[in-house]
C-alpha cells in the first residue's frame, strides 16, 4: 500500500485530518517538529510517526523515504510549503496542502516545469480552500458562452483557528490582487461589493485567495476577482497566540460554510450559484483525505494542478453535506 505523510498532524486541523485518514483506512505516517506530541498521537491512532524540521537539502529529502504523497497541514504555509514542495519534487512524489495563502499557489505554479520533470504533482488547496469554489467555478464555466469574468465570494462565519488567523495575515501581506486579462495585477481600489449567499445581499470586501490562481487554470477565465464576507469572530486581531486552537464541534455545527460564484460571458449573459458545505474546518479533513486517497490510487498528473482539473468539477459534491443552489 502507498503511504501518506501528514505534516503538521498535531495541529488543530492536522489532527482531524490524521484521524480521518486513519478512519479511511489509509497507510499513514504523521510528522511534524514536536516529537512528544507526535508520539502521543501516533499511539492513539496506531500509526507511524516521524519528527523532523523543514530544513532544505538532503536531510529533508531522506525524511520522505517510502512516502508516496505528502499532505502539508502546517501553517503558516509561507514557511512550510516551499521546502516540502522542493523535497517532493526531488523525490518525484506528490504534494498536497490545505492553505489559503495565495503566494503558496503562485509558488506551486512557478515550480510547474520543475515538478513535471520529475513526475511530482503540486496541488495546494485540497481543503475548504479551494475545493468548493474551484469546482463550482468549473461547473458554471461550461454553462456560459465565452466566459470572460469570474467573481467569487466566500462567507466566513464563526470562530477562526489560531493557524488560520496567522495565515490570514500572510494573505493580507500579499496585497490586494485581481486577475486582469489573464495576469495577476495589484488592485488600486478596494471597493466593497454585494453578494447573496441565500439570505439576501451582504457587503463583501476584496481579498486575495488562492482561487485567483486555481480558477484561472481550472476555467481559463481571464478576469477574476475575489471577495469575502466576514461575520462572527472571524479575522481576529491582537495577540494571535492567545487564540484557542480552533472552534469547538458545537461551534462548527452551528456555522455551515457558503461561497458564491458569478460568471459573465462576452455577450453579457451570466450564471450565479452558491455552494453550501459543512463548516470549513469540518469540510477540510473530509476533502483533503478524499483527495489524498484518490492521488494514492493514481489520480495525479505531474506539475501544478487544481482539484477541479484532476478530480473533476463534481469533486466538491462528493463530500457529505454539500449542495449547490441558484438564486
CSV table of C-alpha atoms in Angstrom, one decimal:
chain,number,residue,atom,x,y,z
A,1,UNK,CA,0.0,0.0,0.0
A,2,UNK,CA,1.2,3.5,-0.8
A,3,UNK,CA,1.9,5.7,2.2
A,4,UNK,CA,0.6,9.2,3.0
A,5,UNK,CA,2.7,11.5,5.2
A,6,UNK,CA,0.7,14.2,7.0
A,7,UNK,CA,3.0,17.0,8.1
A,8,UNK,CA,1.6,19.2,10.9
A,9,UNK,CA,-0.5,16.4,12.2
A,10,UNK,CA,-0.7,17.6,15.8
A,11,UNK,CA,-2.2,21.0,14.9
A,12,UNK,CA,-5.9,21.8,15.1
A,13,UNK,CA,-6.8,20.8,11.6
A,14,UNK,CA,-3.9,18.4,11.1
A,15,UNK,CA,-5.1,16.2,13.9
A,16,UNK,CA,-8.6,16.0,12.4
A,17,UNK,CA,-7.1,15.1,9.1
A,18,UNK,CA,-4.9,12.4,10.6
A,19,UNK,CA,-7.9,10.9,12.4
A,20,UNK,CA,-10.0,11.0,9.2
A,21,UNK,CA,-7.1,9.4,7.2
A,22,UNK,CA,-6.8,6.6,9.7
A,23,UNK,CA,-10.6,6.1,9.7
A,24,UNK,CA,-10.5,5.9,5.8
A,25,UNK,CA,-8.0,3.0,6.0
A,26,UNK,CA,-5.0,4.8,4.5
A,27,UNK,CA,-1.5,3.9,5.3
A,28,UNK,CA,-0.5,7.0,7.3
A,29,UNK,CA,2.7,8.4,8.8
A,30,UNK,CA,2.2,11.5,10.9
A,31,UNK,CA,5.0,14.1,11.0
A,32,UNK,CA,6.0,17.5,12.5
A,33,UNK,CA,8.6,19.0,14.7
A,34,UNK,CA,7.3,18.1,18.2
A,35,UNK,CA,8.5,14.5,18.9
A,36,UNK,CA,6.5,14.2,22.1
A,37,UNK,CA,3.2,15.3,20.7
A,38,UNK,CA,3.7,13.1,17.6
A,39,UNK,CA,4.4,10.1,19.8
A,40,UNK,CA,1.3,10.6,21.8
A,41,UNK,CA,-1.0,11.0,18.7
A,42,UNK,CA,0.7,8.1,16.9
A,43,UNK,CA,0.0,5.8,19.9
A,44,UNK,CA,-3.7,6.9,19.9
A,45,UNK,CA,-4.1,6.3,16.1
A,46,UNK,CA,-1.7,3.4,15.9
A,47,UNK,CA,0.3,4.9,13.0
A,48,UNK,CA,3.9,5.6,12.3
A,49,UNK,CA,5.5,9.0,13.3
A,50,UNK,CA,8.5,11.0,12.1
A,51,UNK,CA,9.8,14.1,13.8
A,52,UNK,CA,11.8,16.4,11.5
A,53,UNK,CA,12.2,20.1,10.8
A,54,UNK,CA,11.9,21.5,7.3
A,55,UNK,CA,15.5,22.4,6.6
A,56,UNK,CA,16.4,22.4,2.9
A,57,UNK,CA,18.6,19.8,1.4
A,58,UNK,CA,19.3,16.1,1.5
A,59,UNK,CA,18.2,15.6,5.2
A,60,UNK,CA,14.6,16.6,4.4
A,61,UNK,CA,14.6,14.5,1.3
A,62,UNK,CA,15.7,11.5,3.2
A,63,UNK,CA,12.8,12.1,5.7
A,64,UNK,CA,10.4,11.2,2.8
A,65,UNK,CA,11.8,7.7,2.2
A,66,UNK,CA,9.0,5.3,1.5
A,67,UNK,CA,6.4,8.1,1.1
A,68,UNK,CA,4.1,8.5,-2.0
A,69,UNK,CA,2.1,11.6,-1.1
A,70,UNK,CA,2.8,14.5,1.3
A,71,UNK,CA,-0.2,16.3,2.8
A,72,UNK,CA,1.0,19.6,4.4
A,73,UNK,CA,-1.2,20.9,7.2
A,74,UNK,CA,1.4,23.1,8.9
A,75,UNK,CA,0.9,26.8,8.7
A,76,UNK,CA,1.9,29.4,8.1
A,77,UNK,CA,2.4,27.8,4.7
A,78,UNK,CA,4.7,30.6,3.7
A,79,UNK,CA,7.3,28.9,5.9
A,80,UNK,CA,6.5,25.2,5.3
A,81,UNK,CA,5.3,24.9,1.7
A,82,UNK,CA,8.5,25.6,-0.3
A,83,UNK,CA,10.8,23.2,1.5
A,84,UNK,CA,8.3,20.4,1.3
A,85,UNK,CA,7.4,21.1,-2.3
A,86,UNK,CA,11.1,21.1,-3.3
A,87,UNK,CA,11.7,17.9,-1.4
A,88,UNK,CA,8.7,16.2,-3.1
A,89,UNK,CA,10.0,17.4,-6.5
A,90,UNK,CA,13.4,16.0,-5.7
A,91,UNK,CA,11.8,12.6,-4.8
A,92,UNK,CA,9.3,12.6,-7.6
A,93,UNK,CA,6.4,12.3,-5.2
A,94,UNK,CA,3.1,14.3,-4.9
A,95,UNK,CA,2.5,17.3,-2.7
A,96,UNK,CA,-0.9,18.4,-1.3
A,97,UNK,CA,-1.8,21.1,1.2
A,98,UNK,CA,-4.8,22.9,2.8
A,99,UNK,CA,-3.6,26.5,2.5
A,100,UNK,CA,-5.5,29.7,1.7
A,101,UNK,CA,-2.3,31.7,1.2
A,102,UNK,CA,-2.2,32.9,-2.4
A,103,UNK,CA,1.6,33.1,-2.5
A,104,UNK,CA,1.8,29.4,-2.0
A,105,UNK,CA,-0.3,28.9,-5.1
A,106,UNK,CA,1.9,31.3,-7.0
A,107,UNK,CA,5.0,29.3,-5.8
A,108,UNK,CA,3.5,26.0,-6.9
A,109,UNK,CA,2.6,27.5,-10.3
A,110,UNK,CA,6.2,28.8,-10.7
A,111,UNK,CA,7.5,25.3,-9.9
A,112,UNK,CA,5.3,23.6,-12.5
A,113,UNK,CA,8.0,22.7,-15.1
A,114,UNK,CA,10.5,21.5,-12.4
A,115,UNK,CA,7.8,19.3,-10.8
A,116,UNK,CA,6.6,18.0,-14.2
A,117,UNK,CA,10.2,17.0,-15.0
A,118,UNK,CA,10.4,14.6,-12.0
A,119,UNK,CA,6.8,13.4,-12.1
A,120,UNK,CA,5.8,15.3,-9.0
A,121,UNK,CA,2.3,16.8,-8.7
A,122,UNK,CA,1.9,20.1,-6.7
A,123,UNK,CA,-1.7,20.7,-5.6
A,124,UNK,CA,-2.2,23.3,-2.8
A,125,UNK,CA,-5.7,23.8,-1.6
A,126,UNK,CA,-7.4,20.4,-1.1
A,127,UNK,CA,-9.5,21.7,1.8
A,128,UNK,CA,-12.3,24.2,2.0
A,129,UNK,CA,-9.8,26.5,0.3
A,130,UNK,CA,-10.2,25.9,-2.6
A,131,UNK,CA,-12.2,22.8,-3.4
A,132,UNK,CA,-15.8,24.1,-3.3
A,133,UNK,CA,-15.1,27.3,-5.2
A,134,UNK,CA,-12.8,25.7,-7.7
A,135,UNK,CA,-15.3,23.0,-8.5
A,136,UNK,CA,-18.3,25.4,-8.6
A,137,UNK,CA,-16.4,27.8,-11.0
A,138,UNK,CA,-15.6,24.9,-13.3
A,139,UNK,CA,-19.2,23.7,-13.2
A,140,UNK,CA,-20.6,27.1,-14.1
A,141,UNK,CA,-18.0,28.0,-16.7
A,142,UNK,CA,-19.3,25.4,-19.2
A,143,UNK,CA,-22.8,27.0,-18.9
A,144,UNK,CA,-21.7,30.4,-20.1
A,145,UNK,CA,-20.9,31.2,-23.7
A,146,UNK,CA,-17.4,32.8,-23.9
A,147,UNK,CA,-16.9,33.4,-20.2
A,148,UNK,CA,-14.8,36.4,-19.6
A,149,UNK,CA,-15.4,37.4,-16.0
A,150,UNK,CA,-15.5,35.4,-12.8
A,151,UNK,CA,-16.3,36.7,-9.3
A,152,UNK,CA,-16.0,34.5,-6.2
A,153,UNK,CA,-17.2,35.5,-2.7
A,154,UNK,CA,-16.6,33.5,0.5
A,155,UNK,CA,-18.8,33.7,3.6
A,156,UNK,CA,-16.7,33.2,6.7
A,157,UNK,CA,-18.8,32.7,9.8
A,158,UNK,CA,-17.9,31.6,13.3
A,159,UNK,CA,-14.6,31.5,15.1
A,160,UNK,CA,-11.3,31.1,13.2
A,161,UNK,CA,-8.5,28.7,14.3
A,162,UNK,CA,-5.2,30.2,15.5
A,163,UNK,CA,-3.4,28.8,12.5
A,164,UNK,CA,-5.9,30.3,10.1
A,165,UNK,CA,-5.6,33.7,11.7
A,166,UNK,CA,-1.9,33.6,11.1
A,167,UNK,CA,-2.4,32.5,7.5
A,168,UNK,CA,-4.9,35.4,7.0
A,169,UNK,CA,-2.1,37.7,7.9
A,170,UNK,CA,0.0,36.1,5.1
A,171,UNK,CA,-2.8,36.7,2.6
A,172,UNK,CA,-3.2,40.3,3.6
A,173,UNK,CA,0.6,40.9,3.3
A,174,UNK,CA,0.5,39.6,-0.2
A,175,UNK,CA,-1.5,42.7,-1.2
A,176,UNK,CA,-4.8,43.1,-2.9
A,177,UNK,CA,-4.8,41.3,-6.2
A,178,UNK,CA,-7.1,40.5,-9.2
A,179,UNK,CA,-6.6,38.7,-12.4
A,180,UNK,CA,-6.9,41.0,-15.4
A,181,UNK,CA,-6.8,39.7,-18.9
A,182,UNK,CA,-5.0,36.6,-17.7
A,183,UNK,CA,-2.4,38.3,-15.5
A,184,UNK,CA,-2.3,38.9,-11.7
A,185,UNK,CA,-2.4,42.6,-11.1
A,186,UNK,CA,-2.4,44.8,-8.0
A,187,UNK,CA,-5.8,46.4,-7.3
A,188,UNK,CA,-5.6,50.1,-6.7
A,189,UNK,CA,-9.1,50.4,-5.1
A,190,UNK,CA,-10.6,48.2,-2.5
A,191,UNK,CA,-14.3,48.6,-3.4
A,192,UNK,CA,-16.9,46.7,-1.5
A,193,UNK,CA,-19.4,44.7,-3.5
A,194,UNK,CA,-22.6,42.8,-2.6
A,195,UNK,CA,-23.3,39.0,-2.9
A,196,UNK,CA,-26.2,36.9,-1.9
A,197,UNK,CA,-25.4,33.6,-0.1
A,198,UNK,CA,-29.0,32.7,0.3
A,199,UNK,CA,-30.4,35.2,2.7
A,200,UNK,CA,-30.2,38.5,0.8
A,201,UNK,CA,-27.2,40.5,-0.4
A,202,UNK,CA,-24.5,41.3,2.1
A,203,UNK,CA,-21.4,43.5,1.8
A,204,UNK,CA,-18.2,41.7,0.8
A,205,UNK,CA,-14.7,43.2,0.7
A,206,UNK,CA,-12.0,42.3,-1.8
A,207,UNK,CA,-9.5,39.7,-0.7
A,208,UNK,CA,-6.7,37.7,-2.4
A,209,UNK,CA,-7.4,34.0,-2.0
A,210,UNK,CA,-5.9,31.2,-4.0
A,211,UNK,CA,-8.7,31.0,-6.5
A,212,UNK,CA,-7.1,33.8,-8.3
A,213,UNK,CA,-4.6,31.2,-9.4
A,214,UNK,CA,-6.6,27.9,-9.4
A,215,UNK,CA,-9.7,29.2,-11.1
A,216,UNK,CA,-7.6,30.6,-13.9
A,217,UNK,CA,-6.1,27.1,-14.5
A,218,UNK,CA,-9.4,25.3,-14.0
A,219,UNK,CA,-11.6,27.6,-16.2
A,220,UNK,CA,-9.4,29.7,-18.4
A,221,UNK,CA,-11.5,32.8,-17.5
A,222,UNK,CA,-9.2,35.8,-17.9
A,223,UNK,CA,-10.7,38.2,-15.4
A,224,UNK,CA,-11.2,37.0,-11.8
A,225,UNK,CA,-12.0,38.9,-8.6
A,226,UNK,CA,-12.2,37.5,-5.0
A,227,UNK,CA,-14.3,38.8,-2.1
A,228,UNK,CA,-15.1,37.8,1.5
A,229,UNK,CA,-17.9,38.4,3.9
A,230,UNK,CA,-16.9,38.2,7.5
A,231,UNK,CA,-19.2,37.7,10.4
A,232,UNK,CA,-18.9,36.5,14.0
A,233,UNK,CA,-15.4,36.2,15.4
A,234,UNK,CA,-13.6,35.6,12.1
A,235,UNK,CA,-10.5,37.5,11.3
A,236,UNK,CA,-9.4,38.3,14.9
A,237,UNK,CA,-6.9,40.9,15.8
A,238,UNK,CA,-4.4,41.4,18.6
A,239,UNK,CA,-2.1,38.7,20.0
A,240,UNK,CA,-3.0,35.7,17.9
A,241,UNK,CA,-1.0,33.3,20.1
A,242,UNK,CA,-3.7,33.8,22.8
A,243,UNK,CA,-6.5,32.4,20.5
A,244,UNK,CA,-7.9,28.9,21.1
A,245,UNK,CA,-6.7,26.1,18.8
A,246,UNK,CA,-10.0,26.4,16.9
A,247,UNK,CA,-13.8,26.3,17.1
A,248,UNK,CA,-15.5,23.5,19.1
A,249,UNK,CA,-17.5,20.8,17.4
A,250,UNK,CA,-20.6,22.6,18.6
A,251,UNK,CA,-19.4,25.9,17.0
A,252,UNK,CA,-18.6,24.2,13.8
A,253,UNK,CA,-22.0,22.5,13.6
A,254,UNK,CA,-23.7,25.9,14.1
A,255,UNK,CA,-21.8,27.6,11.3
A,256,UNK,CA,-22.0,26.0,7.8
A,257,UNK,CA,-19.9,27.5,5.1
A,258,UNK,CA,-21.0,29.1,1.8
A,259,UNK,CA,-19.4,30.6,-1.2
A,260,UNK,CA,-21.0,32.4,-4.2
A,261,UNK,CA,-19.7,32.3,-7.8
A,262,UNK,CA,-20.8,34.5,-10.7
A,263,UNK,CA,-19.6,34.1,-14.2
A,264,UNK,CA,-20.3,36.5,-17.0
A,265,UNK,CA,-20.0,35.9,-20.8
A,266,UNK,CA,-18.7,38.1,-23.5
A,267,UNK,CA,-22.3,38.8,-24.6
A,268,UNK,CA,-23.4,39.8,-21.1
A,269,UNK,CA,-25.2,36.5,-20.1
A,270,UNK,CA,-24.3,35.3,-16.6
A,271,UNK,CA,-24.7,32.4,-14.2
A,272,UNK,CA,-24.8,32.7,-10.4
A,273,UNK,CA,-24.8,29.9,-7.9
A,274,UNK,CA,-24.0,29.2,-4.2
A,275,UNK,CA,-22.3,26.2,-2.8
A,276,UNK,CA,-23.0,25.3,0.8
A,277,UNK,CA,-21.0,22.9,2.9
A,278,UNK,CA,-20.5,21.8,6.4
A,279,UNK,CA,-18.2,24.2,8.4
A,280,UNK,CA,-14.9,24.7,6.6
A,281,UNK,CA,-12.9,23.1,9.5
A,282,UNK,CA,-15.2,20.0,9.2
A,283,UNK,CA,-15.1,20.0,5.4
A,284,UNK,CA,-11.3,20.2,5.1
A,285,UNK,CA,-10.5,16.9,6.7
A,286,UNK,CA,-13.1,15.2,4.5
A,287,UNK,CA,-11.9,16.8,1.3
A,288,UNK,CA,-8.2,16.6,2.0
A,289,UNK,CA,-8.3,12.9,2.9
A,290,UNK,CA,-10.5,12.1,-0.1
A,291,UNK,CA,-8.1,14.0,-2.4
A,292,UNK,CA,-5.1,12.1,-0.8
A,293,UNK,CA,-6.9,8.8,-1.3
A,294,UNK,CA,-7.5,9.5,-5.0
A,295,UNK,CA,-3.9,10.6,-5.5
A,296,UNK,CA,-2.6,7.5,-3.7
A,297,UNK,CA,-4.7,5.3,-6.1
A,298,UNK,CA,-3.3,7.1,-9.3
A,299,UNK,CA,-5.4,10.2,-9.8
A,300,UNK,CA,-2.5,12.6,-10.3
A,301,UNK,CA,-0.6,14.4,-13.1
A,302,UNK,CA,2.8,15.9,-12.9
A,303,UNK,CA,3.2,19.6,-12.3
A,304,UNK,CA,1.0,22.2,-10.7
A,305,UNK,CA,-2.6,21.1,-10.7
A,306,UNK,CA,-6.0,22.1,-9.3
A,307,UNK,CA,-8.7,20.0,-7.6
A,308,UNK,CA,-11.3,20.6,-10.4
A,309,UNK,CA,-8.8,19.6,-13.2
A,310,UNK,CA,-7.7,16.4,-11.6
A,311,UNK,CA,-10.8,15.2,-9.7
A,312,UNK,CA,-13.5,16.8,-11.9
A,313,UNK,CA,-15.9,19.6,-11.3
A,314,UNK,CA,-18.2,17.3,-9.2
A,315,UNK,CA,-15.5,16.6,-6.6
A,316,UNK,CA,-16.8,19.1,-4.1
A,317,UNK,CA,-20.2,17.4,-4.2
A,318,UNK,CA,-18.7,14.1,-3.3
A,319,UNK,CA,-18.1,15.5,0.2
A,320,UNK,CA,-21.1,14.8,2.5
A,321,UNK,CA,-23.3,17.8,3.4
A,322,UNK,CA,-22.5,19.7,0.2
A,323,UNK,CA,-25.1,21.2,-2.1
A,324,UNK,CA,-25.3,23.8,-4.9
A,325,UNK,CA,-28.2,26.1,-5.4
A,326,UNK,CA,-29.1,29.0,-7.7
A,327,UNK,CA,-30.7,32.3,-6.7
